Coordinates of C-alpha atoms and ligand atoms in Angstrom, one line a residue:
M201 CA -177.9 -213.7 -91.8
T202 CA -178.9 -216.5 -89.6
V203 CA -178.2 -216.8 -86.2
H204 CA -177.1 -220.6 -85.5
I205 CA -178.0 -221.5 -81.6
G206 CA -177.0 -224.3 -79.5
I207 CA -179.4 -225.2 -76.6
I208 CA -178.2 -226.6 -73.0
G209 CA -180.7 -228.3 -71.4
A210 CA -183.6 -230.0 -73.1
G211 CA -186.3 -230.1 -70.6
M212 CA -189.5 -228.1 -70.2
I213 CA -188.3 -225.0 -71.2
G214 CA -185.6 -225.7 -73.1
T215 CA -187.9 -227.7 -75.5
D216 CA -190.7 -225.1 -75.4
H217 CA -187.5 -222.7 -76.7
G218 CA -186.4 -224.9 -79.2
R219 CA -189.7 -225.1 -80.7
R220 CA -190.5 -221.5 -80.6
L221 CA -186.9 -220.8 -82.0
T222 CA -187.7 -223.0 -84.8
D223 CA -191.3 -222.0 -85.9
A224 CA -191.7 -218.7 -84.7
V225 CA -188.6 -216.9 -84.6
A226 CA -187.3 -215.1 -88.2
G227 CA -183.8 -215.7 -88.7
A228 CA -182.9 -218.2 -86.1
S229 CA -181.6 -222.2 -86.4
V230 CA -181.0 -224.3 -84.0
V231 CA -178.5 -226.8 -84.6
A232 CA -177.2 -228.2 -81.6
V233 CA -178.7 -229.8 -78.2
T234 CA -177.4 -231.2 -75.2
D235 CA -178.7 -232.6 -72.0
V236 CA -177.4 -235.0 -69.3
D237 CA -180.1 -236.9 -70.2
A238 CA -178.6 -238.2 -73.6
E239 CA -182.5 -239.9 -74.4
R240 CA -183.9 -236.1 -73.7
A241 CA -181.3 -234.4 -75.9
A242 CA -181.6 -236.8 -78.7
S243 CA -185.3 -236.3 -78.7
L244 CA -185.4 -232.9 -78.8
A245 CA -182.6 -232.9 -81.6
T246 CA -184.6 -235.0 -83.8
N247 CA -187.9 -233.1 -83.0
L248 CA -185.7 -229.6 -84.4
D249 CA -183.7 -231.6 -87.1
A250 CA -181.0 -230.6 -85.0
R251 CA -177.3 -232.4 -83.6
A252 CA -177.3 -233.9 -80.2
L253 CA -173.9 -233.5 -78.7
P254 CA -172.4 -235.0 -75.7
N255 CA -172.4 -231.8 -73.3
G256 CA -172.7 -228.2 -72.9
H257 CA -169.0 -227.2 -73.5
D258 CA -169.2 -229.4 -77.1
V259 CA -172.2 -226.9 -77.8
I260 CA -170.4 -223.9 -76.9
N261 CA -167.5 -224.6 -78.6
D262 CA -169.0 -225.7 -81.9
P263 CA -167.8 -223.5 -84.0
R264 CA -171.2 -224.1 -85.8
V265 CA -172.6 -222.2 -83.0
D266 CA -172.9 -218.9 -83.3
A267 CA -175.3 -218.6 -80.3
V268 CA -176.3 -220.6 -76.9
V269 CA -179.5 -220.7 -74.8
V270 CA -179.0 -222.0 -71.2
T271 CA -182.0 -223.7 -70.1
S272 CA -180.3 -226.5 -67.8
W273 CA -180.8 -226.4 -63.7
G274 CA -180.2 -223.3 -61.9
P275 CA -176.8 -224.6 -60.2
T276 CA -174.9 -225.4 -64.2
H277 CA -175.9 -222.0 -65.3
A278 CA -173.0 -220.3 -64.2
D279 CA -170.1 -222.5 -65.8
Y280 CA -171.7 -222.8 -69.0
V281 CA -172.6 -218.5 -69.1
L282 CA -168.8 -218.3 -68.2
A283 CA -167.5 -220.7 -71.1
A284 CA -169.3 -219.1 -73.4
I285 CA -168.0 -215.5 -72.7
E286 CA -164.5 -217.1 -72.8
A287 CA -165.2 -218.7 -76.2
G288 CA -166.7 -215.0 -77.1
K289 CA -170.2 -216.3 -78.2
Y290 CA -173.8 -214.5 -77.0
V291 CA -175.3 -216.1 -74.4
F292 CA -179.0 -216.5 -73.3
C293 CA -179.4 -218.1 -69.8
E294 CA -182.5 -218.5 -68.2
K295 CA -183.2 -217.1 -64.9
P296 CA -181.1 -217.4 -62.6
L297 CA -178.3 -216.1 -63.9
A298 CA -176.4 -218.2 -61.1
T299 CA -177.8 -219.5 -57.8
T300 CA -175.3 -217.0 -56.2
A301 CA -174.5 -213.4 -56.1
E302 CA -171.0 -214.3 -56.0
D303 CA -171.1 -216.6 -59.0
C304 CA -172.9 -213.6 -60.8
L305 CA -170.2 -211.4 -60.2
R306 CA -167.8 -213.6 -61.9
I307 CA -169.9 -213.4 -64.5
T308 CA -170.2 -209.9 -64.4
D309 CA -166.3 -209.5 -64.6
A310 CA -166.1 -212.1 -67.0
E311 CA -167.9 -210.0 -69.6
Q312 CA -166.1 -206.7 -68.7
A313 CA -162.9 -208.2 -69.3
A314 CA -164.5 -209.3 -72.8
G315 CA -165.0 -205.9 -73.6
R316 CA -168.5 -206.2 -74.9
R317 CA -171.9 -207.4 -73.8
L318 CA -172.7 -211.1 -74.4
V319 CA -175.1 -211.8 -71.7
Q320 CA -179.0 -211.9 -71.3
V321 CA -181.1 -213.4 -68.6
G322 CA -184.7 -214.9 -69.2
Y323 CA -186.6 -212.3 -67.9
M324 CA -189.3 -212.4 -70.3
R325 CA -191.9 -210.3 -68.5
R326 CA -190.2 -207.1 -70.0
Y327 CA -191.7 -208.3 -73.4
D328 CA -195.1 -208.9 -72.1
A329 CA -197.5 -206.5 -73.7
G330 CA -199.3 -205.4 -70.4
Y331 CA -196.2 -205.0 -68.8
R332 CA -194.7 -202.9 -71.6
A333 CA -198.0 -200.9 -71.4
M334 CA -197.5 -200.4 -68.0
K335 CA -193.8 -199.2 -68.7
R336 CA -194.9 -196.7 -71.1
A337 CA -197.7 -195.4 -68.9
I338 CA -195.2 -194.5 -66.1
D339 CA -192.6 -193.4 -68.1
A340 CA -195.1 -191.3 -69.9
G341 CA -196.0 -189.6 -66.5
D342 CA -199.7 -190.6 -66.7
I343 CA -200.0 -191.7 -63.2
G344 CA -197.2 -189.1 -61.8
R345 CA -194.6 -190.1 -59.3
P346 CA -195.1 -193.8 -58.7
L347 CA -195.4 -194.2 -55.0
I348 CA -196.9 -197.8 -54.3
M349 CA -197.0 -201.2 -56.3
H350 CA -199.0 -204.5 -55.7
C351 CA -198.4 -207.4 -57.1
A352 CA -199.7 -210.9 -57.0
H353 CA -197.9 -214.2 -58.2
R354 CA -199.8 -217.4 -57.6
N355 CA -199.2 -220.5 -58.9
P356 CA -202.1 -223.8 -59.0
A357 CA -199.9 -225.5 -57.2
V358 CA -196.3 -227.0 -56.7
P359 CA -194.5 -230.3 -56.1
E360 CA -193.2 -231.6 -52.4
S361 CA -189.5 -230.2 -53.8
Y362 CA -190.3 -226.8 -53.8
R363 CA -189.2 -224.8 -50.5
S364 CA -190.2 -221.8 -48.7
E365 CA -186.8 -220.2 -50.0
M366 CA -188.0 -220.4 -53.9
A367 CA -190.6 -218.0 -53.5
A368 CA -188.0 -215.5 -53.7
H369 CA -185.3 -217.4 -55.6
D370 CA -187.7 -219.3 -57.9
T371 CA -190.9 -217.3 -58.0
A372 CA -191.0 -213.6 -57.0
V373 CA -187.7 -213.0 -59.0
H374 CA -189.9 -212.2 -61.5
E375 CA -191.2 -209.2 -59.8
I376 CA -187.9 -208.3 -58.6
D377 CA -186.8 -207.9 -62.1
T378 CA -190.4 -206.4 -63.1
I379 CA -190.2 -203.7 -60.6
R380 CA -186.4 -202.5 -61.0
W381 CA -187.1 -202.4 -64.6
L382 CA -190.6 -200.7 -64.6
L383 CA -189.5 -198.3 -62.1
D384 CA -185.9 -197.4 -63.0
D385 CA -185.2 -197.7 -59.5
E386 CA -183.2 -199.8 -57.4
I387 CA -184.7 -202.2 -54.6
V388 CA -182.8 -201.0 -51.3
G389 CA -184.9 -202.9 -48.5
T390 CA -186.8 -206.2 -48.2
Q391 CA -188.8 -207.9 -45.9
V392 CA -191.0 -211.3 -45.8
R393 CA -194.1 -211.7 -43.6
T394 CA -195.8 -215.1 -43.1
P395 CA -199.5 -215.2 -42.7
R396 CA -201.3 -217.7 -41.6
P397 CA -200.4 -220.6 -44.2
T398 CA -202.8 -222.6 -46.3
S399 CA -203.8 -225.9 -45.4
N400 CA -203.3 -226.9 -49.1
R401 CA -199.6 -226.9 -48.6
F402 CA -196.6 -229.7 -47.6
E403 CA -196.1 -229.3 -44.1
H404 CA -192.7 -227.9 -44.6
L405 CA -193.4 -224.9 -46.8
H406 CA -194.7 -221.3 -46.0
D407 CA -197.0 -220.5 -47.9
P408 CA -198.4 -217.6 -48.9
Q409 CA -195.7 -215.3 -48.2
I410 CA -196.0 -211.5 -48.4
I411 CA -192.6 -210.0 -49.8
L412 CA -192.2 -206.1 -48.9
F413 CA -189.6 -204.2 -50.9
E414 CA -188.4 -200.6 -51.0
T415 CA -187.0 -198.6 -53.7
A416 CA -183.9 -196.4 -53.9
G417 CA -186.4 -193.4 -54.9
G418 CA -188.9 -194.3 -51.9
V419 CA -191.9 -196.5 -53.5
H420 CA -192.9 -199.4 -51.2
I421 CA -194.2 -202.7 -53.2
D422 CA -195.8 -205.7 -51.7
V423 CA -195.4 -208.9 -53.5
E424 CA -198.0 -211.9 -52.7
V425 CA -196.4 -215.1 -53.4
F426 CA -198.8 -218.2 -53.3
V427 CA -198.3 -221.4 -54.8
N428 CA -200.5 -223.4 -53.8
C429 CA -203.9 -221.3 -54.3
Q430 CA -205.3 -223.8 -56.3
Y431 CA -207.4 -222.0 -59.0
G432 CA -205.2 -221.2 -61.6
Y433 CA -201.8 -219.2 -62.7
D434 CA -202.4 -215.3 -61.8
I435 CA -200.2 -212.8 -62.0
Q436 CA -201.1 -209.4 -60.9
C437 CA -199.4 -205.8 -60.4
E438 CA -200.9 -202.4 -60.0
T439 CA -198.6 -199.3 -59.8
V440 CA -200.4 -196.4 -57.8
G441 CA -199.0 -192.9 -58.6
E442 CA -199.4 -188.9 -57.4
R443 CA -202.4 -188.6 -60.0
G444 CA -203.4 -192.5 -61.4
A445 CA -202.9 -195.6 -61.1
V446 CA -202.1 -198.5 -63.7
R447 CA -202.9 -202.3 -63.7
L448 CA -202.0 -204.9 -65.6
P449 CA -204.8 -206.5 -67.5
D450 CA -206.4 -210.0 -67.4
P451 CA -205.1 -212.0 -69.9
A452 CA -207.8 -212.0 -72.9
G453 CA -210.4 -214.8 -72.7
A454 CA -214.3 -215.3 -73.8
I455 CA -216.6 -214.3 -71.1
V456 CA -219.6 -216.8 -71.3
R457 CA -223.0 -215.4 -69.8
R458 CA -224.9 -218.3 -68.5
E459 CA -227.4 -219.2 -65.6
G460 CA -226.8 -215.8 -64.0
L461 CA -223.0 -216.0 -63.9
L462 CA -220.4 -214.0 -66.0
R463 CA -217.7 -216.7 -66.2
T464 CA -214.0 -216.8 -68.1
D465 CA -211.3 -219.1 -67.5
V466 CA -208.3 -218.8 -65.4
L467 CA -204.8 -219.7 -67.3
Q468 CA -203.2 -222.6 -65.5
G469 CA -199.9 -221.9 -66.1
W470 CA -196.4 -219.5 -67.0
K471 CA -196.3 -221.4 -70.4
E472 CA -199.5 -220.0 -71.9
R473 CA -199.6 -216.8 -69.5
F474 CA -196.4 -215.5 -71.2
A475 CA -195.8 -217.3 -74.4
D476 CA -196.5 -214.1 -76.6
A477 CA -193.8 -212.5 -74.3
F478 CA -191.1 -215.6 -74.9
H479 CA -192.1 -215.5 -78.6
A480 CA -191.2 -211.8 -78.1
E481 CA -188.4 -211.8 -76.2
F482 CA -186.5 -214.6 -78.5
A483 CA -187.3 -212.2 -81.7
E484 CA -185.5 -209.5 -80.3
W485 CA -182.5 -211.1 -78.5
V486 CA -182.1 -212.9 -82.0
H487 CA -182.2 -209.4 -83.7
S488 CA -180.1 -208.0 -81.2
V489 CA -177.4 -210.7 -81.4
R490 CA -177.3 -210.2 -85.4
D491 CA -177.1 -206.5 -84.8
G492 CA -174.4 -206.6 -81.8
Q493 CA -176.1 -205.0 -79.6
L494 CA -178.2 -206.9 -76.8
T495 CA -181.2 -205.0 -75.5
G496 CA -182.6 -207.4 -73.0
A497 CA -181.7 -207.9 -69.0
S498 CA -178.2 -207.7 -68.9
A499 CA -175.6 -209.5 -66.5
W500 CA -176.1 -207.1 -63.6
D501 CA -179.6 -207.6 -63.8
G502 CA -179.4 -211.1 -63.1
Y503 CA -176.4 -210.0 -60.6
A504 CA -179.2 -207.7 -58.7
A505 CA -181.8 -209.9 -58.4
A506 CA -179.4 -212.6 -56.8
V507 CA -178.4 -210.6 -54.0
I508 CA -181.9 -209.1 -53.6
C509 CA -183.1 -212.8 -53.7
E510 CA -180.7 -213.5 -51.0
T511 CA -181.5 -210.7 -48.7
T512 CA -185.1 -211.7 -49.1
V513 CA -183.9 -215.5 -47.7
E514 CA -182.3 -214.1 -44.9
S515 CA -185.3 -212.1 -43.8
L516 CA -187.7 -214.9 -44.5
H517 CA -185.0 -216.7 -41.8
T518 CA -185.2 -213.7 -39.1
G519 CA -188.6 -212.2 -39.8
R520 CA -186.5 -208.8 -39.9
R521 CA -186.3 -205.8 -42.9
L522 CA -183.2 -206.0 -44.5
G523 CA -181.1 -203.6 -46.2
V524 CA -179.8 -204.9 -49.6
Q525 CA -176.3 -204.1 -50.5
L526 CA -175.6 -204.2 -53.8
K527 CA -171.8 -203.2 -55.4
D528 CA -171.8 -200.1 -57.6
M529 CA -172.7 -200.9 -60.8
P530 CA -169.6 -200.5 -63.0
D531 CA -169.6 -198.2 -65.9
F532 CA -169.7 -200.7 -68.6
Y533 CA -173.5 -201.7 -67.3
Q534 CA -174.7 -197.9 -67.3
H535 CA -173.9 -197.7 -71.1
G536 CA -175.0 -200.9 -72.2
G537 CA -172.2 -202.9 -72.6
M538 CA -170.7 -201.3 -75.6
P539 CA -166.8 -200.6 -76.5
Ligands
NAD211 P1 -186.4 -229.5 -66.5 O1 -185.7 -230.0 -65.3 O2 -187.5 -229.3 -67.1 O3 -185.0 -229.2 -67.4 C1 -183.9 -229.0 -67.5 C2 -183.4 -230.0 -68.2 O4 -181.7 -229.6 -67.9 C3 -183.0 -231.2 -67.4 O5 -184.0 -232.0 -68.6 C4 -182.0 -231.7 -67.0 O6 -181.5 -233.3 -67.2 C5 -180.9 -230.7 -68.0 N1 -179.6 -230.8 -67.2 C6 -179.6 -230.3 -65.9 N2 -178.1 -230.4 -65.6 C7 -177.7 -230.2 -66.9 C8 -176.2 -230.2 -67.5 N3 -175.4 -229.9 -66.6 N4 -175.7 -229.9 -68.8 C9 -177.0 -230.0 -69.7 N5 -178.1 -230.1 -69.2 C10 -178.6 -230.6 -67.6 O7 -186.3 -227.8 -65.7 P2 -187.0 -226.4 -66.3 O8 -188.5 -225.9 -65.7 O9 -186.8 -226.6 -67.9 O10 -186.1 -225.3 -66.0 C11 -185.1 -224.9 -66.3 C12 -184.6 -223.6 -66.3 O11 -185.4 -222.5 -66.6 C13 -184.3 -223.1 -64.7 O12 -183.2 -222.5 -64.3 C14 -185.7 -222.7 -64.7 O13 -185.7 -222.0 -63.5 C15 -186.0 -221.9 -65.9 N6 -187.4 -221.6 -65.8 C16 -187.7 -220.3 -66.2 C17 -188.7 -220.2 -66.7 C18 -189.5 -218.5 -66.7 O14 -190.0 -218.3 -66.5 N7 -188.6 -217.7 -67.2 C19 -190.3 -221.0 -66.4 C20 -189.7 -222.4 -66.2 C21 -188.5 -222.5 -65.6
ISE212 C1 -191.3 -220.7 -62.9 O1 -189.8 -221.2 -62.3 C2 -190.7 -219.7 -63.9 O2 -190.3 -219.2 -63.9 C3 -192.3 -219.0 -64.1 O3 -192.0 -218.1 -64.7 C4 -192.9 -218.9 -62.4 O4 -194.0 -218.1 -62.5 C5 -193.1 -219.8 -61.8 O5 -193.5 -219.6 -60.0 C6 -191.7 -220.5 -61.6 O6 -191.7 -222.0 -60.8

């Protein structure tokens, strides 16, 4: 059975996902596309041999659409995800699930009322080969009990519109999801430290930032967010346990020996770094939609990430270490949201 997909948001990642769903994922077909920029929608629709529809609700309610991919701007996500649940359709929502924890809760409530999991949030690192190998090593007990994690999320540069608060909401949100998933543990404390800023930043920006997280199980994590590091897109992660340590590999690239130097390229963006992970994420999502049993990050994971981000931003503003106050996870999410 082919899963017929409608895409809401034909920008950078919507275009990318549309291409991969068309060219690289078996059993999927993009049949409808929309964007508030009608030209963008028309151009992507033509490219994918799909139809351009006037707005997101037309896509969700189109009887030819089995499942929806939301890749519009963050503040528009909650309404589309709620409408998809209302229509009883599976919905893959790029991060963030919603821009407030309150809206995330409206989504988890609606999904529980619908009685089955319909929502998946686009945390693609769960599909990255290196992170998956790290999770296998941790779960197998190879390094003993995890104690500490060191993470770095570096981007070459960001536009002037990037604000200091986005270090949590837009950037470290990936680490937040990965930490919770890798350790199968909850983040309960957060504190932001702001070192001397790089002179390569815009005046309004705290860059870099160091975010210190603590989990319920007592693991401490430092996350460096450095979005104007200049040299490339660099994602690092090491988990240190009682008996050993496990570290993400660098992406494979040819190593050139020349003039007394060993040289290799550093990737420049998330598209290249996580291309394989995005492919695996969509292959599995399409499969799970067909099976009726979603396996990726849930709406609850989206809610937890939103609360942790909001608390982290409060710490950025106050400089204090703050406890993260999450609601208790409903049984629905403990048991995978199956009826
Ligand atoms: P973008 O600005 O390139 O594209 C967003 C598109 O949504 C634009 O074309 C815009 O016109 C359209 N849009 C805005 N409001 C809309 C609405 N109400 N209905 C329909 N279309 C609307 O942004 P982007 O970089 O593609 O990011 C989109 C989303 O994907 C964001 O939530 C972002 O955080 C997320 N993202 C995730 C990753 C990742 O690594 N997983 C990477 C980049 C972006
Ligand atoms: C972007 O929005 C993403 O989600 C990327 O994965 C991340 O690495 C980048 O820092 C964000 O701006």
